[in-house]
């Protein structure tokens, strides 16, 4: 599975500007002490991005759900999605990878006795 070209280019540009790090993570704090972003920092980034986009704030977990569902819709397997979301077990990923009900609707049989 790949990311859009512009997203890949933005990540490469970010990593080049950021330089080498002892942390094997993509995004790090820009203020001391160096290290990974905290959960609160991620929530703040998502909240601020929503405000800049003029949309109602959403939680960071909604982004995980959206990403997992989108990857599933594009044909990614649960193990692949688990790797992206950094889950140790695919049963955890299954919680995030919600089923697309719109795609299932045509497959559902009518309820017995229901009018067409």
PDB file of C-alpha atoms in Angstrom:
ATOM      1  CA  UNK A   1       0.000   0.000   0.000  1.00  0.00           C
ATOM      2  CA  UNK A   2       1.331   3.425  -0.852  1.00  0.00           C
ATOM      3  CA  UNK A   3       0.676   7.002   0.146  1.00  0.00           C
ATOM      4  CA  UNK A   4      -0.194   9.739  -2.356  1.00  0.00           C
ATOM      5  CA  UNK A   5       2.859  11.253  -4.056  1.00  0.00           C
ATOM      6  CA  UNK A   6       2.397  14.666  -2.448  1.00  0.00           C
ATOM      7  CA  UNK A   7       2.185  13.092   1.014  1.00  0.00           C
ATOM      8  CA  UNK A   8       5.347  11.074   0.369  1.00  0.00           C
ATOM      9  CA  UNK A   9       7.153  14.177  -0.857  1.00  0.00           C
ATOM     10  CA  UNK A  10       6.055  16.127   2.230  1.00  0.00           C
ATOM     11  CA  UNK A  11       7.332  13.363   4.534  1.00  0.00           C
ATOM     12  CA  UNK A  12      10.683  13.190   2.709  1.00  0.00           C
ATOM     13  CA  UNK A  13      11.012  16.969   2.916  1.00  0.00           C
ATOM     14  CA  UNK A  14      10.202  16.905   6.636  1.00  0.00           C
ATOM     15  CA  UNK A  15      12.752  14.160   7.322  1.00  0.00           C
ATOM     16  CA  UNK A  16      15.449  16.013   5.371  1.00  0.00           C
ATOM     17  CA  UNK A  17      14.822  19.219   7.337  1.00  0.00           C
ATOM     18  CA  UNK A  18      14.600  17.366  10.628  1.00  0.00           C
ATOM     19  CA  UNK A  19      17.857  15.499  10.128  1.00  0.00           C
ATOM     20  CA  UNK A  20      19.083  12.400  11.944  1.00  0.00           C
ATOM     21  CA  UNK A  21      17.441  11.374  15.188  1.00  0.00           C
ATOM     22  CA  UNK A  22      18.134   8.690  17.754  1.00  0.00           C
ATOM     23  CA  UNK A  23      14.375   8.052  17.881  1.00  0.00           C
ATOM     24  CA  UNK A  24      13.033   5.566  15.278  1.00  0.00           C
ATOM     25  CA  UNK A  25       9.849   7.590  14.892  1.00  0.00           C
ATOM     26  CA  UNK A  26       8.501   9.807  12.159  1.00  0.00           C
ATOM     27  CA  UNK A  27       7.197  12.694  14.229  1.00  0.00           C
ATOM     28  CA  UNK A  28       9.022  14.067  17.253  1.00  0.00           C
ATOM     29  CA  UNK A  29       8.585  16.988  19.625  1.00  0.00           C
ATOM     30  CA  UNK A  30      10.191  20.219  18.495  1.00  0.00           C
ATOM     31  CA  UNK A  31      10.748  21.430  22.044  1.00  0.00           C
ATOM     32  CA  UNK A  32      13.001  19.865  24.670  1.00  0.00           C
ATOM     33  CA  UNK A  33      13.237  17.170  25.764  1.00  0.00           C
ATOM     34  CA  UNK A  34      13.565  15.331  22.458  1.00  0.00           C
ATOM     35  CA  UNK A  35      11.366  12.323  21.961  1.00  0.00           C
ATOM     36  CA  UNK A  36       8.040  11.095  20.675  1.00  0.00           C
ATOM     37  CA  UNK A  37       4.901  13.186  20.685  1.00  0.00           C
ATOM     38  CA  UNK A  38       2.669  12.635  23.688  1.00  0.00           C
ATOM     39  CA  UNK A  39      -0.974  11.650  23.291  1.00  0.00           C
ATOM     40  CA  UNK A  40      -1.940  15.169  24.332  1.00  0.00           C
ATOM     41  CA  UNK A  41       0.307  16.650  21.652  1.00  0.00           C
ATOM     42  CA  UNK A  42      -1.301  14.482  18.956  1.00  0.00           C
ATOM     43  CA  UNK A  43      -4.764  15.512  20.154  1.00  0.00           C
ATOM     44  CA  UNK A  44      -3.671  19.157  20.021  1.00  0.00           C
ATOM     45  CA  UNK A  45      -2.303  18.839  16.485  1.00  0.00           C
ATOM     46  CA  UNK A  46      -5.531  17.214  15.275  1.00  0.00           C
ATOM     47  CA  UNK A  47      -7.674  19.820  17.053  1.00  0.00           C
ATOM     48  CA  UNK A  48      -5.676  22.720  15.596  1.00  0.00           C
ATOM     49  CA  UNK A  49      -5.796  21.214  12.091  1.00  0.00           C
ATOM     50  CA  UNK A  50      -9.588  20.903  12.342  1.00  0.00           C
ATOM     51  CA  UNK A  51      -9.870  24.537  13.378  1.00  0.00           C
ATOM     52  CA  UNK A  52      -7.655  25.659  10.481  1.00  0.00           C
ATOM     53  CA  UNK A  53      -9.774  23.594   8.078  1.00  0.00           C
ATOM     54  CA  UNK A  54     -12.983  25.094   9.451  1.00  0.00           C
ATOM     55  CA  UNK A  55     -14.452  21.747  10.503  1.00  0.00           C
ATOM     56  CA  UNK A  56     -15.718  20.555  13.851  1.00  0.00           C
ATOM     57  CA  UNK A  57     -12.890  19.148  15.968  1.00  0.00           C
ATOM     58  CA  UNK A  58     -12.514  15.362  15.940  1.00  0.00           C
ATOM     59  CA  UNK A  59     -10.468  13.062  18.098  1.00  0.00           C
ATOM     60  CA  UNK A  60      -7.225  11.505  16.930  1.00  0.00           C
ATOM     61  CA  UNK A  61      -8.821   8.061  17.196  1.00  0.00           C
ATOM     62  CA  UNK A  62     -11.386   9.013  14.572  1.00  0.00           C
ATOM     63  CA  UNK A  63      -8.474   9.542  12.203  1.00  0.00           C
ATOM     64  CA  UNK A  64      -7.270   6.012  12.983  1.00  0.00           C
ATOM     65  CA  UNK A  65     -10.761   4.643  12.280  1.00  0.00           C
ATOM     66  CA  UNK A  66     -10.954   6.608   9.037  1.00  0.00           C
ATOM     67  CA  UNK A  67      -7.497   5.502   7.919  1.00  0.00           C
ATOM     68  CA  UNK A  68      -8.193   1.852   8.749  1.00  0.00           C
ATOM     69  CA  UNK A  69     -11.549   1.881   6.976  1.00  0.00           C
ATOM     70  CA  UNK A  70     -10.054   3.597   3.928  1.00  0.00           C
ATOM     71  CA  UNK A  71      -7.186   1.115   3.719  1.00  0.00           C
ATOM     72  CA  UNK A  72      -9.624  -1.788   4.039  1.00  0.00           C
ATOM     73  CA  UNK A  73     -11.813  -0.300   1.297  1.00  0.00           C
ATOM     74  CA  UNK A  74      -8.762  -0.044  -0.980  1.00  0.00           C
ATOM     75  CA  UNK A  75      -7.974  -3.730  -0.467  1.00  0.00           C
ATOM     76  CA  UNK A  76      -5.404  -3.723   2.339  1.00  0.00           C
ATOM     77  CA  UNK A  77      -5.408  -6.757   4.597  1.00  0.00           C
ATOM     78  CA  UNK A  78      -5.883  -6.545   8.358  1.00  0.00           C
ATOM     79  CA  UNK A  79      -2.206  -7.474   8.958  1.00  0.00           C
ATOM     80  CA  UNK A  80      -1.132  -4.614   6.647  1.00  0.00           C
ATOM     81  CA  UNK A  81      -3.427  -2.172   8.432  1.00  0.00           C
ATOM     82  CA  UNK A  82      -2.181  -3.447  11.795  1.00  0.00           C
ATOM     83  CA  UNK A  83       1.367  -2.653  10.721  1.00  0.00           C
ATOM     84  CA  UNK A  84       0.443   0.916   9.755  1.00  0.00           C
ATOM     85  CA  UNK A  85      -1.467   1.444  13.007  1.00  0.00           C
ATOM     86  CA  UNK A  86       1.321  -0.291  14.950  1.00  0.00           C
ATOM     87  CA  UNK A  87      -0.963  -2.903  16.479  1.00  0.00           C
ATOM     88  CA  UNK A  88       0.540  -6.127  17.770  1.00  0.00           C
ATOM     89  CA  UNK A  89      -2.600  -8.135  17.045  1.00  0.00           C
ATOM     90  CA  UNK A  90      -5.038  -7.976  14.147  1.00  0.00           C
ATOM     91  CA  UNK A  91      -7.986  -8.354  16.541  1.00  0.00           C
ATOM     92  CA  UNK A  92      -7.118  -4.868  17.791  1.00  0.00           C
ATOM     93  CA  UNK A  93      -7.042  -3.609  14.203  1.00  0.00           C
ATOM     94  CA  UNK A  94     -10.447  -5.133  13.512  1.00  0.00           C
ATOM     95  CA  UNK A  95     -11.889  -2.698  16.069  1.00  0.00           C
ATOM     96  CA  UNK A  96     -10.654   0.228  13.963  1.00  0.00           C
ATOM     97  CA  UNK A  97     -11.367  -1.264  10.548  1.00  0.00           C
ATOM     98  CA  UNK A  98     -15.115  -0.820  10.607  1.00  0.00           C
ATOM     99  CA  UNK A  99     -17.114  -2.538   7.898  1.00  0.00           C
ATOM    100  CA  UNK A 100     -18.442  -0.340   5.111  1.00  0.00           C
ATOM    101  CA  UNK A 101     -22.191  -0.813   5.490  1.00  0.00           C
ATOM    102  CA  UNK A 102     -22.945   0.946   2.210  1.00  0.00           C
ATOM    103  CA  UNK A 103     -20.961  -1.719   0.353  1.00  0.00           C
ATOM    104  CA  UNK A 104     -22.720  -4.504   2.269  1.00  0.00           C
ATOM    105  CA  UNK A 105     -26.255  -3.187   1.735  1.00  0.00           C
ATOM    106  CA  UNK A 106     -26.663  -4.635  -1.811  1.00  0.00           C
ATOM    107  CA  UNK A 107     -25.661  -8.059  -0.456  1.00  0.00           C
ATOM    108  CA  UNK A 108     -28.239  -8.129   2.337  1.00  0.00           C
ATOM    109  CA  UNK A 109     -31.382 -10.167   1.845  1.00  0.00           C
ATOM    110  CA  UNK A 110     -34.716  -8.487   2.570  1.00  0.00           C
ATOM    111  CA  UNK A 111     -36.167  -8.979   6.025  1.00  0.00           C
ATOM    112  CA  UNK A 112     -38.848 -11.722   5.946  1.00  0.00           C
ATOM    113  CA  UNK A 113     -42.258 -10.163   5.513  1.00  0.00           C
ATOM    114  CA  UNK A 114     -40.856  -6.710   4.717  1.00  0.00           C
ATOM    115  CA  UNK A 115     -42.286  -4.773   1.778  1.00  0.00           C
ATOM    116  CA  UNK A 116     -39.882  -4.223  -1.115  1.00  0.00           C
TER     117      UNK A 116
END
